[in-house]
XYZ file of C-alpha atoms in Angstrom:
524
model
C 92.892 111.375 107.994
C 94.964 108.494 109.348
C 97.030 108.854 112.494
C 100.315 110.629 111.918
C 99.148 112.234 108.667
C 101.048 115.435 109.465
C 103.862 113.719 111.370
C 106.338 114.056 108.481
C 105.165 117.404 107.101
C 108.683 118.865 107.233
C 109.713 116.304 104.628
C 106.403 116.182 102.779
C 106.160 119.895 101.952
C 109.486 120.188 100.057
C 108.924 116.758 98.476
C 105.534 117.890 97.170
C 107.176 120.859 95.431
C 109.645 118.519 93.711
C 106.844 116.220 92.560
C 104.828 119.170 91.245
C 107.820 120.340 89.186
C 108.248 116.842 87.746
C 104.522 116.391 87.149
C 103.925 119.690 85.331
C 105.661 118.894 82.002
C 104.526 115.258 82.158
C 100.875 116.316 82.440
C 101.231 118.582 79.423
C 103.200 116.031 77.401
C 100.791 113.151 78.004
C 97.803 115.341 77.105
C 99.512 116.437 73.883
C 100.343 112.848 72.905
C 96.795 111.737 73.740
C 95.201 114.249 71.397
C 93.450 115.932 74.325
C 93.453 119.634 75.296
C 96.621 120.541 77.235
C 94.542 121.701 80.178
C 92.999 118.193 80.390
C 96.401 116.843 81.414
C 96.699 119.458 84.148
C 93.189 118.627 85.413
C 94.183 114.973 85.720
C 97.426 115.868 87.492
C 95.506 117.947 90.020
C 92.849 115.243 90.493
C 95.538 112.565 90.806
C 97.106 114.514 93.627
C 94.125 115.802 95.584
C 91.354 113.261 94.961
C 93.319 110.032 94.557
C 95.751 111.090 97.283
C 92.884 111.702 99.714
C 91.129 108.389 98.926
C 94.219 106.196 98.763
C 96.081 104.670 101.666
C 99.358 104.341 99.741
C 101.896 106.552 101.537
C 104.185 107.414 98.618
C 102.336 106.673 95.374
C 101.529 109.680 93.165
C 98.859 109.567 90.446
C 98.249 111.543 87.284
C 97.902 111.126 83.512
C 100.085 108.215 82.365
C 102.129 107.720 79.205
C 101.074 104.058 79.116
C 97.527 105.069 78.180
C 98.313 107.571 75.427
C 97.729 105.165 72.517
C 94.397 103.977 73.920
C 93.241 107.508 74.753
C 94.280 108.916 71.362
C 92.416 106.152 69.492
C 89.346 106.607 71.698
C 89.208 110.386 71.257
C 89.500 110.005 67.483
C 86.761 107.339 67.417
C 84.281 109.205 69.646
C 81.774 111.705 68.166
C 82.981 114.428 70.558
C 85.516 114.868 73.351
C 82.608 115.119 75.782
C 81.529 111.577 74.864
C 85.063 110.386 75.603
C 84.806 112.016 79.047
C 81.749 109.833 79.724
C 83.915 106.778 78.999
C 86.486 108.050 81.520
C 83.773 108.345 84.190
C 82.512 104.826 83.443
C 86.087 103.512 83.604
C 86.207 104.864 87.140
C 82.982 103.008 87.961
C 84.502 99.772 86.626
C 87.523 100.326 88.862
C 85.227 100.668 91.878
C 83.791 97.268 90.935
C 87.329 95.841 90.648
C 88.014 97.110 94.156
C 84.871 95.518 95.585
C 85.777 92.173 93.968
C 89.262 92.319 95.558
C 91.052 92.324 92.202
C 94.003 94.141 93.747
C 95.391 90.829 94.976
C 96.640 90.176 91.420
C 99.560 92.546 92.065
C 100.959 90.149 94.669
C 101.637 87.521 91.995
C 104.137 89.703 90.094
C 107.713 88.409 90.623
C 110.064 90.849 92.342
C 112.585 90.462 89.502
C 110.012 91.916 87.075
C 109.194 94.825 89.401
C 112.889 95.630 89.861
C 113.426 95.369 86.105
C 110.552 97.765 85.513
C 112.105 100.330 87.844
C 115.539 99.997 86.236
C 114.061 100.252 82.733
C 112.124 103.392 83.619
C 115.338 104.889 84.981
C 117.170 104.176 81.716
C 114.256 105.511 79.650
C 114.139 108.714 81.667
C 117.822 109.282 80.968
C 117.656 108.424 77.264
C 114.426 110.302 76.624
C 115.509 113.456 78.447
C 118.937 113.825 76.814
C 117.392 115.398 73.660
C 115.376 117.846 75.763
C 118.492 118.709 77.750
C 120.272 119.765 74.576
C 117.341 121.570 72.976
C 115.376 119.027 70.894
C 111.686 118.863 71.806
C 110.164 117.016 68.853
C 108.966 114.227 71.132
C 106.818 115.023 74.159
C 108.643 115.007 77.496
C 106.703 112.111 79.024
C 107.021 109.602 76.172
C 108.126 106.090 77.195
C 107.806 104.343 73.836
C 110.831 103.241 71.810
C 109.112 103.958 68.476
C 107.874 107.546 68.542
C 104.995 109.299 66.841
C 107.437 111.538 64.911
C 108.791 108.512 63.013
C 112.007 108.165 64.989
C 112.928 106.100 68.006
C 114.714 106.688 71.276
C 118.214 106.209 69.838
C 117.750 108.034 66.527
C 116.282 111.004 68.378
C 119.426 111.302 70.507
C 121.596 111.097 67.378
C 119.503 113.746 65.626
C 119.577 116.043 68.647
C 123.370 115.828 68.834
C 123.789 116.273 65.080
C 121.141 118.805 64.062
C 119.313 120.347 67.001
C 122.078 121.133 69.450
C 121.016 124.307 71.310
C 123.836 125.792 73.360
C 121.480 127.784 75.560
C 119.659 124.617 76.639
C 122.974 122.846 77.317
C 124.270 125.779 79.390
C 121.196 125.376 81.598
C 120.956 121.562 81.712
C 124.582 120.610 82.473
C 125.080 122.880 85.520
C 121.606 121.879 86.729
C 122.481 118.193 86.554
C 125.841 118.693 88.278
C 124.149 120.698 91.028
C 121.513 117.998 91.639
C 124.120 115.256 92.054
C 126.212 117.512 94.307
C 123.202 118.619 96.371
C 122.194 115.021 97.121
C 125.501 114.574 98.913
C 126.131 118.100 100.225
C 122.635 119.029 101.462
C 122.852 119.957 105.167
C 121.342 117.529 107.653
C 120.194 120.365 109.918
C 119.119 123.980 109.559
C 116.765 125.715 107.113
C 118.672 124.550 104.005
C 117.770 120.975 104.925
C 114.260 121.626 103.579
C 115.376 123.336 100.361
C 114.439 121.138 97.351
C 117.282 120.887 94.854
C 114.893 120.752 91.859
C 113.296 124.046 92.944
C 116.746 125.661 92.916
C 117.362 124.212 89.447
C 114.094 125.585 88.062
C 114.619 129.049 89.561
C 118.229 129.119 88.350
C 117.128 127.960 84.887
C 114.615 130.799 84.566
C 117.209 133.316 85.774
C 119.940 131.935 83.503
C 117.715 132.100 80.432
C 116.757 135.694 81.247
C 120.445 136.614 81.592
C 121.246 134.920 78.277
C 118.579 137.095 76.700
C 120.411 140.181 77.968
C 124.022 139.134 77.379
C 123.794 136.755 74.409
C 120.325 136.781 72.764
C 121.427 134.197 70.192
C 121.881 131.659 73.002
C 118.582 132.333 74.772
C 116.218 129.347 74.834
C 113.296 129.924 72.460
C 109.640 129.709 73.614
C 109.297 126.308 71.913
C 111.783 124.952 74.500
C 109.882 126.380 77.465
C 106.920 125.044 79.429
C 103.660 125.927 77.671
C 100.770 126.082 80.143
C 97.449 127.360 78.739
C 96.894 130.924 79.966
C 93.395 132.188 80.775
C 92.966 135.966 80.637
C 89.742 136.076 82.676
C 87.619 133.924 85.035
C 85.320 133.169 82.111
C 88.221 131.777 80.087
C 89.207 129.598 83.064
C 85.740 128.036 83.133
C 85.915 127.416 79.384
C 88.962 125.222 79.943
C 86.768 122.656 81.722
C 84.397 120.257 79.940
C 81.474 118.128 81.079
C 80.775 114.560 79.898
C 77.922 113.984 77.453
C 75.601 111.640 79.352
C 73.260 111.379 76.377
C 75.714 108.863 74.860
C 75.319 106.430 77.765
C 73.834 103.730 75.472
C 76.648 103.962 72.896
C 78.425 100.539 72.878
C 81.737 102.190 71.952
C 81.613 104.199 75.165
C 81.292 101.056 77.293
C 83.994 99.178 75.373
C 86.389 102.105 75.733
C 85.554 102.468 79.420
C 86.289 98.795 80.144
C 89.564 98.942 78.180
C 90.731 102.044 80.039
C 89.694 100.537 83.386
C 91.648 97.304 82.821
C 94.827 98.943 81.501
C 94.764 101.776 84.053
C 94.209 99.310 86.913
C 97.066 97.094 85.732
C 99.447 100.039 85.431
C 98.385 101.384 88.838
C 98.853 98.052 90.595
C 102.281 97.495 89.059
C 103.366 101.035 89.890
C 102.103 100.673 93.456
C 103.962 97.390 93.850
C 107.133 99.062 92.559
C 106.777 102.017 94.927
C 106.444 99.632 97.871
C 109.750 98.074 96.760
C 111.602 101.400 97.029
C 109.814 102.708 100.127
C 112.576 103.134 102.762
C 110.118 101.948 105.443
C 109.008 98.934 103.340
C 105.327 99.638 103.925
C 102.788 97.508 102.054
C 99.981 99.457 100.397
C 96.385 98.255 100.247
C 95.945 97.359 96.576
C 92.141 97.118 96.688
C 91.889 100.503 98.366
C 94.127 101.873 95.611
C 91.712 100.600 92.944
C 88.907 102.392 94.773
C 90.975 105.593 94.878
C 91.851 105.340 91.185
C 88.195 104.748 90.342
C 87.149 107.819 92.316
C 89.893 109.829 90.628
C 88.799 108.842 87.128
C 85.160 109.652 87.867
C 86.144 113.157 89.021
C 88.628 113.607 86.142
C 85.936 112.674 83.610
C 83.433 115.046 85.216
C 85.883 117.976 85.011
C 87.247 117.329 81.511
C 90.458 115.424 82.299
C 92.065 112.338 80.776
C 92.403 109.029 82.694
C 94.685 108.843 85.726
C 96.809 106.036 87.094
C 99.490 105.649 89.715
C 102.665 106.788 87.923
C 106.107 105.449 88.822
C 108.041 108.527 87.609
C 106.191 110.910 89.916
C 106.192 108.325 92.697
C 109.927 107.663 92.474
C 110.574 111.412 92.504
C 108.422 111.539 95.635
C 110.486 108.803 97.295
C 113.768 110.389 96.196
C 112.707 113.756 97.609
C 112.252 112.204 101.038
C 108.446 112.183 101.366
C 107.079 110.322 104.361
C 103.318 110.222 103.804
C 100.568 110.874 101.267
C 100.445 114.484 102.449
C 103.131 115.093 99.814
C 100.899 113.611 97.109
C 97.923 115.764 98.085
C 100.002 118.935 98.379
C 101.554 118.437 94.947
C 98.031 118.558 93.514
C 97.359 121.824 95.326
C 100.643 123.329 94.042
C 99.679 122.389 90.479
C 96.235 123.948 90.929
C 97.530 127.187 92.442
C 100.340 127.518 89.912
C 98.088 127.001 86.898
C 95.480 129.462 88.189
C 97.745 132.141 89.672
C 101.143 132.116 87.922
C 100.798 130.465 84.483
C 102.986 133.173 82.897
C 105.779 132.388 85.363
C 105.494 128.667 84.646
C 105.913 129.415 80.953
C 109.379 130.835 81.657
C 110.741 127.459 82.824
C 113.186 125.885 80.319
C 112.427 122.264 79.462
C 116.152 121.564 79.692
C 116.056 122.372 83.436
C 113.167 119.939 83.922
C 115.021 117.365 81.811
C 117.972 117.593 84.218
C 115.608 116.838 87.119
C 114.201 113.794 85.337
C 117.669 112.516 84.391
C 118.734 112.703 88.049
C 115.532 110.871 89.025
C 116.218 108.207 86.408
C 119.740 107.602 87.693
C 118.405 106.910 91.184
C 116.215 104.151 89.715
C 118.950 102.442 87.732
C 122.147 102.699 89.778
C 124.880 100.149 88.860
C 124.634 98.490 92.283
C 121.100 97.378 91.403
C 122.426 95.223 88.556
C 125.154 93.689 90.715
C 122.674 92.799 93.425
C 120.237 91.172 91.010
C 123.031 89.250 89.269
C 124.205 87.957 92.642
C 120.808 86.332 93.233
C 121.267 83.874 90.367
C 120.085 83.437 86.793
C 116.490 82.711 87.795
C 116.305 86.276 89.118
C 118.671 88.039 86.725
C 117.212 86.797 83.417
C 113.600 87.970 84.064
C 115.083 91.237 85.380
C 117.208 91.763 82.247
C 114.463 90.680 79.827
C 111.995 93.081 81.453
C 114.465 95.949 81.021
C 115.134 95.132 77.365
C 111.456 94.604 76.566
C 110.392 97.927 78.095
C 113.252 99.785 76.409
C 112.424 98.498 72.924
C 108.597 98.478 73.121
C 106.702 100.434 75.748
C 105.919 100.144 79.435
C 102.874 97.860 79.329
C 104.080 95.526 76.575
C 107.492 95.266 78.221
C 105.969 94.408 81.590
C 103.794 91.689 80.024
C 106.871 90.163 78.356
C 108.747 90.334 81.648
C 105.823 88.686 83.454
C 105.794 85.845 80.931
C 109.518 85.175 81.383
C 109.184 85.490 85.154
C 106.364 82.959 85.271
C 108.371 80.573 83.062
C 111.085 80.550 85.716
C 108.509 80.116 88.482
C 107.066 77.082 86.708
C 110.553 75.753 86.008
C 111.391 75.960 89.700
C 108.285 73.959 90.496
C 109.376 71.274 88.046
C 112.537 70.647 90.019
C 112.375 67.358 91.970
C 109.638 67.743 94.561
C 109.523 64.092 95.591
C 112.397 61.971 96.869
C 112.606 58.167 96.970
C 115.078 56.141 99.015
C 115.230 52.351 99.555
C 117.070 50.253 102.117
C 116.603 46.485 102.101
C 112.887 45.760 102.042
C 111.820 49.304 103.093
C 111.261 52.409 101.006
C 110.323 56.005 101.724
C 108.615 58.357 99.293
C 108.765 61.924 100.647
C 107.107 65.125 99.374
C 109.540 68.031 99.802
C 106.899 70.728 99.246
C 103.224 71.196 98.425
C 101.978 68.979 95.609
C 99.929 70.449 92.768
C 98.764 69.091 89.405
C 102.132 69.858 87.801
C 103.700 67.234 90.103
C 101.447 64.387 88.932
C 103.914 62.870 86.475
C 106.783 62.995 88.976
C 104.676 61.310 91.692
C 103.472 58.572 89.328
C 107.015 57.901 88.158
C 108.374 57.641 91.724
C 105.592 55.343 92.958
C 105.938 53.124 89.906
C 109.651 52.671 90.685
C 108.973 51.191 94.148
C 110.014 47.475 94.054
C 107.452 44.785 94.823
C 107.390 43.339 98.333
C 108.436 46.551 100.072
C 107.203 48.315 103.188
C 106.586 51.845 101.919
C 106.295 55.036 103.955
C 104.688 57.950 102.056
C 105.786 61.024 104.034
C 103.598 64.088 103.432
C 104.538 65.922 106.631
C 106.520 68.597 104.741
C 103.509 69.476 102.582
C 100.800 71.815 103.834
C 98.615 71.005 100.823
C 98.184 68.045 98.468
C 95.685 68.543 95.669
C 93.064 66.033 94.585
C 94.931 64.871 91.453
C 97.910 63.726 93.503
C 95.693 62.206 96.187
C 93.995 60.128 93.475
C 97.427 58.844 92.418
C 98.286 57.906 96.012
C 94.886 56.219 96.438
C 95.433 54.232 93.261
C 98.862 53.117 94.518
C 97.336 52.053 97.869
C 94.571 50.128 96.108
C 97.056 48.196 93.980
C 99.605 47.652 96.759
C 98.238 44.232 97.985
C 98.668 42.787 94.509
C 102.376 43.749 94.591
C 102.899 42.571 98.204
C 103.467 46.180 99.270
C 102.536 47.528 102.726
C 101.794 51.251 102.737
C 101.984 53.762 105.586
C 101.102 57.450 105.102
C 102.585 60.046 107.400
C 100.959 63.461 107.717
C 99.866 65.928 110.351
C 96.326 64.556 110.196
C 97.720 61.397 111.822
C 99.290 63.462 114.639
C 102.695 62.438 113.307
C 101.898 58.801 114.192
C 102.305 56.733 110.999
C 99.674 54.070 110.797
C 98.318 51.832 108.018
C 95.886 53.464 105.619
C 92.910 51.190 105.174
C 90.575 53.571 103.281
C 91.262 55.854 100.305
C 92.536 59.340 101.077
C 90.380 62.375 100.324
C 91.573 65.832 99.360
C 93.003 67.342 102.511
C 95.205 70.026 103.946
C 97.860 69.277 106.517
C 98.362 71.868 109.221
């Protein structure tokens, strides 16, 4: 373990309980939507906490089954001969991720614009709120971890809210959700800074109060009591033998099946992309602004998927909902991540009947409060204040994620973000001033191939008979295409009665005539 692993345990222990409460329904919901056994989602949640948490060096990231993979996993399970063959693909996906780690593919996350990352966080906050409103008022037709706008039940995010308000309004669920939500917002401000109550997780109070409230409704007003369909539904094993039957082993005899390898590579690429983006986002909201090792994270995710496949679980990724709940609960290290996996394991094995008393409306209140923390109004004001080049990719990313799904929305946001990056690079990078019979052509920044046309245009505008200074001192790099243009200008200069001097750090800041063609070079 790294130094200081237990240094923040007072914060990590209560935070881990909060994350476990958030993760429990998400594990079940993602497994249901993926067409996998419900227990497979719990296996992946446990593996994401214990295995990935132990291998990773990310202090606040939490892994588990992800909604972004449900479509791929569902199609793969349906296409495979057996579920055990699909588990082999999950193991191989983990092996591919180990290869990605060794080839340093994690560096790709550093090229994602901050406006896209911030937009992703804000969009997830909005989705959490919109998606959990139906569960808070008693409609559970869509699984609790769904992030897609168009749902498998034929509706969409907005029509589901309308239907829940119109047809499926359950007063018992509302009587649990509304006080729970009010308490969570109040507790964030009123929680004592010192004393034993400082460590009391608000979500744990909400869950315990929700179970108690539903029991009291059953005694005082049975018509208002929340039905079993609106409660958590963890698979219950009646004996140790039944527990073992909940696990599955991969079918290694299908190792030569091309579909297995294709599925494994697809899962590895998508899971790695989602993990890297989630990790980048978590670093953005880390109060200590720590920077996680992306390549180490790929190794941890690969190890997690190998173990998940061996035990019968579905693929795992770093998940922003769990991670943001971890940050919001005040976690300080990955001890919280690991402990949340242990709480899931112990709860599923020892108290599944108690877990099945938890109303989904209480958990929905927790997720709504988490979503609000990700999409506070001040976030939009701050991004707008940074200018259109930051606000437009931010807003487009939010809209794209809201009306498609997480991965498609992020890709659209990345495209718009890169358009603005390229546009910024097309702003004038080269200045030209003339005075009498002297001219200066100055590079304001590094010159790449996209600056070729601008450089050619500026050099062509230099009048004949001038003394020209080409100042490259502000550039740390000039690529070969632009150097060829400068060389061509130098070669033709005598025919236009032009004298050329080139200034750069390679000349020790002492401009002197260039008598031989330049070669591709870097300036310190």
